CSV table of C-alpha atoms in Angstrom, one decimal:
chain,number,residue,atom,x,y,z
A,1,MET,CA,-132.0,-136.9,89.5
A,2,THR,CA,-128.9,-135.0,91.0
A,3,PRO,CA,-126.6,-133.4,88.7
A,4,ARG,CA,-125.2,-135.2,86.9
A,5,LYS,CA,-120.8,-135.7,86.3
A,6,ARG,CA,-120.6,-136.2,82.3
A,7,THR,CA,-117.0,-138.6,83.6
A,8,ARG,CA,-116.8,-141.6,80.9
A,9,PRO,CA,-117.3,-144.9,83.7
A,10,VAL,CA,-114.1,-146.3,85.0
A,11,LEU,CA,-114.2,-149.6,86.5
A,12,SER,CA,-116.3,-151.0,83.8
A,13,ALA,CA,-116.4,-154.7,83.4
A,14,THR,CA,-118.1,-156.7,81.0
A,15,LEU,CA,-121.8,-158.9,82.1
A,16,ALA,CA,-119.5,-162.1,82.0
A,17,ALA,CA,-117.2,-160.8,84.4
A,18,ALA,CA,-120.3,-159.8,87.0
A,19,PHE,CA,-122.6,-163.2,86.1
A,20,CYS,CA,-120.4,-164.8,86.7
A,21,LEU,CA,-118.8,-163.6,89.7
A,22,ALA,CA,-120.1,-163.2,92.7
A,23,ALA,CA,-122.5,-160.5,92.7
A,24,PRO,CA,-120.6,-158.0,95.4
A,25,GLY,CA,-122.8,-157.2,97.7
A,26,THR,CA,-125.2,-159.6,96.9
A,27,ALA,CA,-127.2,-161.8,100.3
A,28,ASP,CA,-129.9,-163.5,100.7
A,29,ALA,CA,-132.6,-163.2,103.6
A,30,ASN,CA,-132.3,-165.6,106.3
A,31,SER,CA,-134.2,-163.9,109.5
A,32,PRO,CA,-137.2,-161.2,109.2
A,33,ASP,CA,-135.5,-160.5,112.4
A,34,THR,CA,-132.0,-158.7,111.1
A,35,HIS,CA,-133.4,-157.9,107.1
A,36,ALA,CA,-136.1,-155.3,109.0
A,37,CYS,CA,-136.0,-151.4,108.4
A,38,SER,CA,-138.6,-150.6,110.2
A,39,PRO,CA,-142.3,-152.4,111.7
A,40,ALA,CA,-143.2,-152.4,107.5
A,41,VAL,CA,-140.3,-152.9,105.8
A,42,THR,CA,-137.8,-155.4,105.4
A,43,LEU,CA,-134.8,-156.2,102.9
A,44,ASP,CA,-134.1,-159.2,101.5
A,45,ARG,CA,-131.2,-158.5,99.3
A,46,PHE,CA,-129.8,-156.2,97.2
A,47,SER,CA,-127.5,-156.7,93.8
A,48,ASP,CA,-124.4,-154.6,92.6
A,49,ALA,CA,-124.4,-157.0,90.0
A,50,LEU,CA,-124.9,-154.4,86.6
A,51,ASP,CA,-122.6,-152.1,88.6
A,52,LYS,CA,-120.2,-150.2,86.2
A,53,THR,CA,-121.0,-152.7,83.2
A,54,THR,CA,-121.8,-152.3,79.5
A,55,TYR,CA,-124.3,-154.2,77.5
A,56,ASP,CA,-123.1,-154.4,73.4
A,57,GLY,CA,-121.5,-151.6,73.4
A,58,THR,CA,-124.1,-149.2,75.8
A,59,TYR,CA,-123.3,-148.4,79.5
A,60,VAL,CA,-125.6,-149.8,81.6
A,61,GLY,CA,-126.5,-147.4,84.3
A,62,ASN,CA,-127.8,-144.2,84.3
A,63,LEU,CA,-130.7,-146.1,86.1
A,64,SER,CA,-134.1,-144.1,86.8
A,65,ALA,CA,-137.4,-145.8,86.5
A,66,LEU,CA,-138.4,-149.5,86.2
A,67,ALA,CA,-141.6,-151.8,85.5
A,68,VAL,CA,-142.9,-155.4,84.9
A,69,ASP,CA,-143.4,-155.9,81.6
A,70,ARG,CA,-145.9,-158.3,80.2
A,71,ASP,CA,-143.8,-161.0,79.7
A,72,GLY,CA,-142.0,-161.0,83.0
A,73,SER,CA,-138.8,-159.2,82.1
A,74,LEU,CA,-138.3,-155.9,83.6
A,75,ALA,CA,-137.7,-152.8,81.8
A,76,ALA,CA,-135.5,-150.5,83.2
A,77,LEU,CA,-135.0,-146.8,82.3
A,78,GLY,CA,-131.7,-144.9,81.7
A,79,ASP,CA,-132.2,-141.2,81.8
A,80,ARG,CA,-130.1,-141.1,79.5
A,81,SER,CA,-132.6,-141.7,76.5
A,82,THR,CA,-132.0,-146.0,77.1
A,83,LEU,CA,-134.8,-148.4,78.0
A,84,PHE,CA,-133.1,-151.6,78.8
A,85,ARG,CA,-135.0,-156.1,79.3
A,86,LEU,CA,-133.4,-157.2,82.0
A,87,ASP,CA,-134.3,-161.0,82.4
A,88,ALA,CA,-135.8,-160.6,85.8
A,89,HIS,CA,-134.1,-163.0,88.1
A,90,GLY,CA,-131.0,-162.5,87.3
A,91,LEU,CA,-130.8,-158.6,86.0
A,92,ARG,CA,-128.8,-159.6,82.6
A,93,PRO,CA,-129.6,-157.3,79.3
A,94,THR,CA,-131.1,-158.6,77.0
A,95,GLU,CA,-131.9,-155.7,75.4
A,96,ALA,CA,-131.2,-151.9,75.0
A,97,LEU,CA,-133.6,-149.7,73.1
A,98,PRO,CA,-132.4,-145.7,72.1
A,99,LEU,CA,-135.9,-143.3,72.7
A,100,ALA,CA,-135.9,-139.9,70.9
A,101,ASP,CA,-138.4,-137.3,71.0
A,102,GLU,CA,-140.0,-136.5,68.4
A,103,GLY,CA,-136.9,-133.7,66.4
A,104,GLY,CA,-134.1,-137.2,66.7
A,105,LYS,CA,-132.9,-135.4,70.1
A,106,GLU,CA,-132.0,-137.5,73.4
A,107,LEU,CA,-134.9,-137.3,76.3
A,108,ASP,CA,-133.9,-137.1,80.0
A,109,SER,CA,-135.9,-140.1,80.5
A,110,GLU,CA,-137.5,-140.6,83.8
A,111,GLY,CA,-140.6,-142.0,84.8
A,112,LEU,CA,-141.7,-145.5,82.7
A,113,VAL,CA,-145.2,-147.0,82.6
A,114,VAL,CA,-145.5,-150.5,80.2
A,115,ASP,CA,-149.4,-149.9,80.0
A,116,ARG,CA,-151.4,-153.0,79.6
A,117,ASP,CA,-151.2,-153.0,75.2
A,118,GLY,CA,-147.2,-153.9,75.8
A,119,THR,CA,-146.9,-150.3,75.4
A,120,ARG,CA,-144.5,-147.9,76.8
A,121,LEU,CA,-145.2,-144.7,78.3
A,122,VAL,CA,-142.3,-142.4,79.4
A,123,SER,CA,-141.7,-139.4,81.7
A,124,SER,CA,-138.8,-136.6,80.1
A,125,GLU,CA,-137.8,-133.9,82.8
A,126,THR,CA,-137.1,-131.8,79.9
A,127,GLU,CA,-140.1,-130.1,79.0
A,128,PRO,CA,-141.7,-132.0,80.9
A,129,SER,CA,-143.8,-134.7,78.8
A,130,VAL,CA,-144.9,-138.0,78.6
A,131,ARG,CA,-144.9,-139.4,75.5
A,132,ARG,CA,-145.8,-143.5,74.4
A,133,TYR,CA,-143.4,-145.7,72.2
A,134,SER,CA,-144.1,-148.5,70.6
A,135,ARG,CA,-142.1,-151.9,71.6
A,136,THR,CA,-139.4,-151.0,68.8
A,137,GLY,CA,-139.3,-146.7,70.0
A,138,LYS,CA,-141.8,-145.1,68.3
A,139,ILE,CA,-143.3,-142.3,69.0
A,140,LEU,CA,-147.1,-143.0,69.0
A,141,GLU,CA,-148.5,-140.1,71.1
A,142,ARG,CA,-147.8,-137.5,72.9
A,143,LEU,CA,-149.9,-136.6,76.1
A,144,PRO,CA,-150.9,-132.5,77.0
A,145,VAL,CA,-149.1,-131.0,80.1
A,146,PRO,CA,-151.0,-128.5,81.7
A,147,GLU,CA,-148.9,-124.6,81.3
A,148,ASN,CA,-148.3,-124.2,85.3
A,149,LEU,CA,-146.1,-127.6,85.1
A,150,ARG,CA,-143.7,-126.4,82.1
A,151,VAL,CA,-140.6,-125.6,83.2
A,152,ALA,CA,-140.1,-121.8,83.5
A,153,PRO,CA,-140.4,-119.4,81.1
A,154,ALA,CA,-143.3,-121.7,79.6
A,155,GLY,CA,-144.4,-121.9,83.5
A,156,ARG,CA,-143.9,-123.1,87.1
A,157,ALA,CA,-141.0,-125.6,87.3
A,158,THR,CA,-137.8,-125.1,87.3
A,159,ALA,CA,-135.7,-127.7,84.3
A,160,ASN,CA,-134.5,-130.7,85.7
A,161,GLN,CA,-137.0,-130.4,88.9
A,162,THR,CA,-140.2,-131.8,87.2
A,163,PHE,CA,-141.7,-135.3,86.1
A,164,GLU,CA,-140.1,-138.2,87.7
A,165,GLY,CA,-142.3,-140.4,88.5
A,166,LEU,CA,-145.8,-142.2,86.4
A,167,THR,CA,-147.1,-144.5,87.6
A,168,LEU,CA,-150.8,-147.1,86.5
A,169,LEU,CA,-153.0,-147.0,89.0
A,170,PRO,CA,-154.9,-150.1,88.9
A,171,GLY,CA,-157.7,-150.7,86.6
A,172,GLY,CA,-156.0,-149.4,83.9
A,173,HIS,CA,-157.6,-145.6,83.8
A,174,THR,CA,-156.2,-142.9,85.9
A,175,LEU,CA,-152.2,-142.8,85.0
A,176,LEU,CA,-150.1,-140.4,87.9
A,177,ALA,CA,-147.3,-138.4,86.8
A,178,SER,CA,-145.1,-137.1,90.4
A,179,MET,CA,-143.0,-133.8,89.8
A,180,GLU,CA,-140.1,-133.9,91.2
A,181,TYR,CA,-139.7,-130.6,93.6
A,182,ALA,CA,-142.4,-127.9,94.0
A,183,LEU,CA,-143.0,-124.9,91.2
A,184,ALA,CA,-142.3,-121.6,91.7
A,185,GLY,CA,-145.0,-119.5,94.0
A,186,ASP,CA,-145.9,-123.1,95.6
A,187,ASP,CA,-144.6,-123.7,98.6
A,188,SER,CA,-141.2,-125.7,99.4
A,189,GLY,CA,-141.3,-129.3,99.9
A,190,THR,CA,-145.4,-129.1,98.6
A,191,VAL,CA,-145.1,-131.1,95.4
A,192,ARG,CA,-147.4,-130.9,92.6
A,193,PHE,CA,-149.3,-134.8,90.7
A,194,GLN,CA,-150.7,-135.0,87.3
A,195,THR,CA,-152.9,-137.4,86.4
A,196,TRP,CA,-154.7,-137.9,83.4
A,197,THR,CA,-158.0,-140.6,82.5
A,198,ARG,CA,-158.3,-142.6,80.0
A,199,GLU,CA,-161.1,-142.0,77.2
A,200,HIS,CA,-162.1,-143.8,74.0
A,201,GLY,CA,-158.2,-145.1,74.5
A,202,ARG,CA,-156.7,-141.6,75.1
A,203,PHE,CA,-155.5,-140.0,77.9
A,204,ARG,CA,-156.6,-136.2,78.5
A,205,LEU,CA,-155.4,-134.4,81.4
A,206,GLY,CA,-157.4,-135.0,84.8
A,207,ALA,CA,-157.2,-133.8,88.2
A,208,GLN,CA,-154.1,-133.1,90.4
A,209,TYR,CA,-152.8,-133.0,93.8
A,210,ALA,CA,-150.4,-132.3,96.1
A,211,TYR,CA,-148.3,-133.7,98.1
A,212,ARG,CA,-145.8,-133.2,101.1
A,213,THR,CA,-142.6,-134.4,101.2
A,214,ASP,CA,-140.6,-134.4,104.7
A,215,SER,CA,-138.7,-131.6,104.3
A,216,PRO,CA,-138.0,-128.7,101.4
A,217,GLU,CA,-135.1,-130.4,100.6
A,218,LEU,CA,-136.7,-133.5,99.8
A,219,GLY,CA,-138.0,-134.4,96.2
A,220,VAL,CA,-140.0,-136.8,94.6
A,221,PRO,CA,-138.0,-139.4,92.5
A,222,GLU,CA,-140.7,-142.4,92.3
A,223,VAL,CA,-143.9,-143.1,92.9
A,224,GLN,CA,-146.1,-146.3,92.4
A,225,ALA,CA,-149.5,-147.5,92.8
A,226,THR,CA,-150.7,-150.1,94.7
A,227,PRO,CA,-153.2,-152.8,93.9
A,228,ASP,CA,-155.4,-151.2,96.7
A,229,GLY,CA,-154.9,-147.0,95.0
A,230,ARG,CA,-153.0,-146.1,97.0
A,231,LEU,CA,-149.4,-144.4,96.6
A,232,LEU,CA,-145.8,-145.8,97.4
A,233,VAL,CA,-144.0,-142.5,97.1
A,234,LEU,CA,-140.0,-142.0,97.7
A,235,GLU,CA,-138.3,-139.5,98.8
A,236,ARG,CA,-135.2,-138.8,98.3
A,237,GLY,CA,-132.4,-135.9,99.2
A,238,PHE,CA,-128.5,-135.9,98.5
A,239,THR,CA,-126.4,-133.4,101.0
A,240,ALA,CA,-123.0,-133.1,100.5
A,241,GLY,CA,-120.2,-134.9,102.8
A,242,VAL,CA,-123.4,-137.0,104.3
A,243,GLY,CA,-124.3,-138.8,101.8
A,244,ASN,CA,-128.3,-139.5,100.7
A,245,THR,CA,-132.0,-139.4,102.2
A,246,VAL,CA,-134.3,-141.8,101.1
A,247,ARG,CA,-138.0,-142.8,102.4
A,248,LEU,CA,-140.5,-144.8,101.7
A,249,HIS,CA,-144.9,-143.2,102.8
A,250,LEU,CA,-147.7,-144.4,101.6
A,251,ALA,CA,-149.9,-141.4,100.4
A,252,ASP,CA,-153.7,-141.9,100.0
A,253,PRO,CA,-155.4,-139.9,97.1
A,254,ARG,CA,-159.1,-140.3,98.3
A,255,HIS,CA,-160.4,-137.3,99.7
A,256,ALA,CA,-157.7,-134.7,98.3
A,257,THR,CA,-158.1,-131.3,96.7
A,258,ASP,CA,-158.5,-131.1,93.3
A,259,THR,CA,-155.5,-128.7,92.6
A,260,SER,CA,-154.9,-128.1,89.4
A,261,ARG,CA,-157.3,-125.1,89.2
A,262,VAL,CA,-155.3,-123.7,92.9
A,263,GLU,CA,-152.3,-121.4,91.6
A,264,HIS,CA,-150.9,-121.3,94.2
A,265,LEU,CA,-150.2,-123.9,97.2
A,266,THR,CA,-149.0,-122.2,100.5
A,267,GLY,CA,-151.2,-123.6,102.8
A,268,GLN,CA,-154.4,-122.3,102.5
A,269,PRO,CA,-157.7,-123.6,104.2
A,270,GLY,CA,-159.4,-125.7,102.3
A,271,VAL,CA,-156.8,-127.7,100.3
A,272,ARG,CA,-156.6,-131.4,101.3
A,273,LEU,CA,-153.6,-132.9,100.6
A,274,LEU,CA,-152.2,-136.2,99.7
A,275,ARG,CA,-152.8,-138.3,102.9
A,276,LYS,CA,-149.4,-139.8,103.9
A,277,THR,CA,-147.9,-142.6,106.2
A,278,PRO,CA,-144.4,-142.9,107.4
A,279,LEU,CA,-143.1,-146.8,106.1
A,280,ALA,CA,-139.2,-147.1,106.2
A,281,ASP,CA,-136.1,-144.6,106.2
A,282,ILE,CA,-133.4,-146.5,104.0
A,283,ALA,CA,-131.0,-145.7,106.1
A,284,ASP,CA,-132.6,-147.4,108.4
A,285,CYS,CA,-131.4,-151.1,107.0
A,286,PRO,CA,-129.5,-153.2,107.6
A,287,THR,CA,-126.5,-153.1,105.0
A,288,LEU,CA,-126.0,-156.8,104.4
A,289,GLY,CA,-122.6,-156.6,103.7
A,290,ALA,CA,-122.8,-153.5,101.7
A,291,THR,CA,-120.0,-150.3,100.5
A,292,ALA,CA,-120.4,-147.2,99.8
A,293,ARG,CA,-117.6,-145.0,97.8
A,294,GLN,CA,-118.5,-141.9,99.3
A,295,PRO,CA,-119.6,-141.0,102.9
A,296,GLN,CA,-123.2,-142.1,103.2
A,297,PRO,CA,-125.2,-142.4,106.5
A,298,ASN,CA,-125.6,-146.4,105.8
A,299,PRO,CA,-122.8,-147.5,103.3
A,300,LEU,CA,-126.3,-148.9,101.4
A,301,LEU,CA,-127.0,-145.9,100.7
A,302,ASP,CA,-127.8,-144.7,96.7
A,303,ASN,CA,-129.2,-142.1,94.5
A,304,ILE,CA,-132.3,-144.8,94.8
A,305,GLU,CA,-134.3,-143.0,91.8
A,306,GLY,CA,-136.3,-146.4,90.3
A,307,MET,CA,-139.3,-148.2,91.5
A,308,THR,CA,-142.0,-151.0,90.6
A,309,VAL,CA,-143.8,-153.2,92.6
A,310,THR,CA,-143.2,-157.0,91.3
A,311,GLY,CA,-145.8,-159.1,93.2
A,312,ARG,CA,-147.0,-160.5,96.6
A,313,ASP,CA,-145.4,-162.2,98.9
A,314,GLY,CA,-147.9,-165.3,100.8
A,315,LYS,CA,-148.1,-162.9,103.9
A,316,GLY,CA,-149.9,-160.7,101.1
A,317,ARG,CA,-147.0,-157.8,101.4
A,318,LEU,CA,-145.8,-156.5,98.8
A,319,LYS,CA,-142.6,-157.5,96.8
A,320,VAL,CA,-140.8,-153.9,95.5
A,321,LEU,CA,-137.7,-153.8,93.7
A,322,LEU,CA,-135.7,-150.1,94.0
A,323,VAL,CA,-132.2,-149.2,91.5
A,324,SER,CA,-129.8,-146.7,92.4
A,325,ASP,CA,-129.3,-144.4,89.8
A,326,ASP,CA,-125.7,-143.9,89.7
A,327,ASN,CA,-125.1,-140.7,87.1
A,328,GLN,CA,-122.9,-143.1,85.3
A,329,ASN,CA,-120.0,-141.4,88.3
A,330,PRO,CA,-117.3,-143.4,89.3
A,331,ALA,CA,-117.9,-142.8,93.2
A,332,GLN,CA,-121.9,-143.9,92.6
A,333,THR,CA,-123.0,-147.5,92.3
A,334,THR,CA,-126.1,-149.0,90.6
A,335,ARG,CA,-128.2,-150.9,92.8
A,336,PHE,CA,-130.7,-153.0,93.0
A,337,TYR,CA,-133.1,-153.4,96.4
A,338,TYR,CA,-135.0,-156.0,96.8
A,339,LEU,CA,-138.0,-155.3,99.8
A,340,ARG,CA,-141.0,-156.6,101.4
A,341,VAL,CA,-143.9,-153.6,102.2
A,342,ARG,CA,-146.4,-153.9,104.5
A,343,THR,CA,-149.1,-151.8,103.5
A,344,SER,CA,-151.9,-152.8,106.4
A,345,VAL,CA,-150.9,-149.8,108.4
């Protein structure tokens, strides 16, 4: 999550206006060649339909995570403690559910999983934490977190740089959360992924893995499991006056070292990182008519934080949906990106 500017939203539009008018920047796929971001990734279209809108008095933005609900709708998590339900086809909101911690305070909610029973697992950067909520927003469970991943002085993590991504691996027995940046004492750019394993219906602490970003300036805002148990990993950074860097990788946890008992990750022999394969730099995608309100390497780019796999196409490619977090900032955009991703690389 980028530093927040708590400004009031400007240019707010009603949802009726957003959906009656053609959504700005929405484009459809015509030729696969003209929509290619890389040999492995194609951009079908994007949509700004929800940018600077409200629903039932709640600002629709600050979106940091996506998930497909059991009824086929989309769950979209705002990092200011709101869980939205969206129509999967038109993105129209139909519900805005406030979330809170055990003391009734807002979360810095960043990661989202819809579990097989319909409950919601939500990560927060504050402590960090992972909580299970009912469909009505009641806290049902809080998962244990290793001491080293807690925010200093309780642990070695930096505030606002903890649990960002959350995903459930195939089979539903392993939950995985990604830290955004490195712990104090670990090499810069080396990010820890924490797992939990389900035993008798509850999640217990599992293995921990290490992942290295392309550069120390890049963090991991999201991670999503693929049907074969590998991971789609977003890397994201921001440089003032230049804009965002957003890259998509495929990571394989098989054969990676369990680092839960490795105090400091310093590139020592015998510690095998998650093996990763580059899929695409989103800056290389076609603009498709996108515009940006601030400098960007590609006007399509913004602060992309959320990702979910929505299915497969007829060629076996994953349908992947991304969303950007506008930080309720008039210079940023809430934008959805519809990708097709070939993972046979």
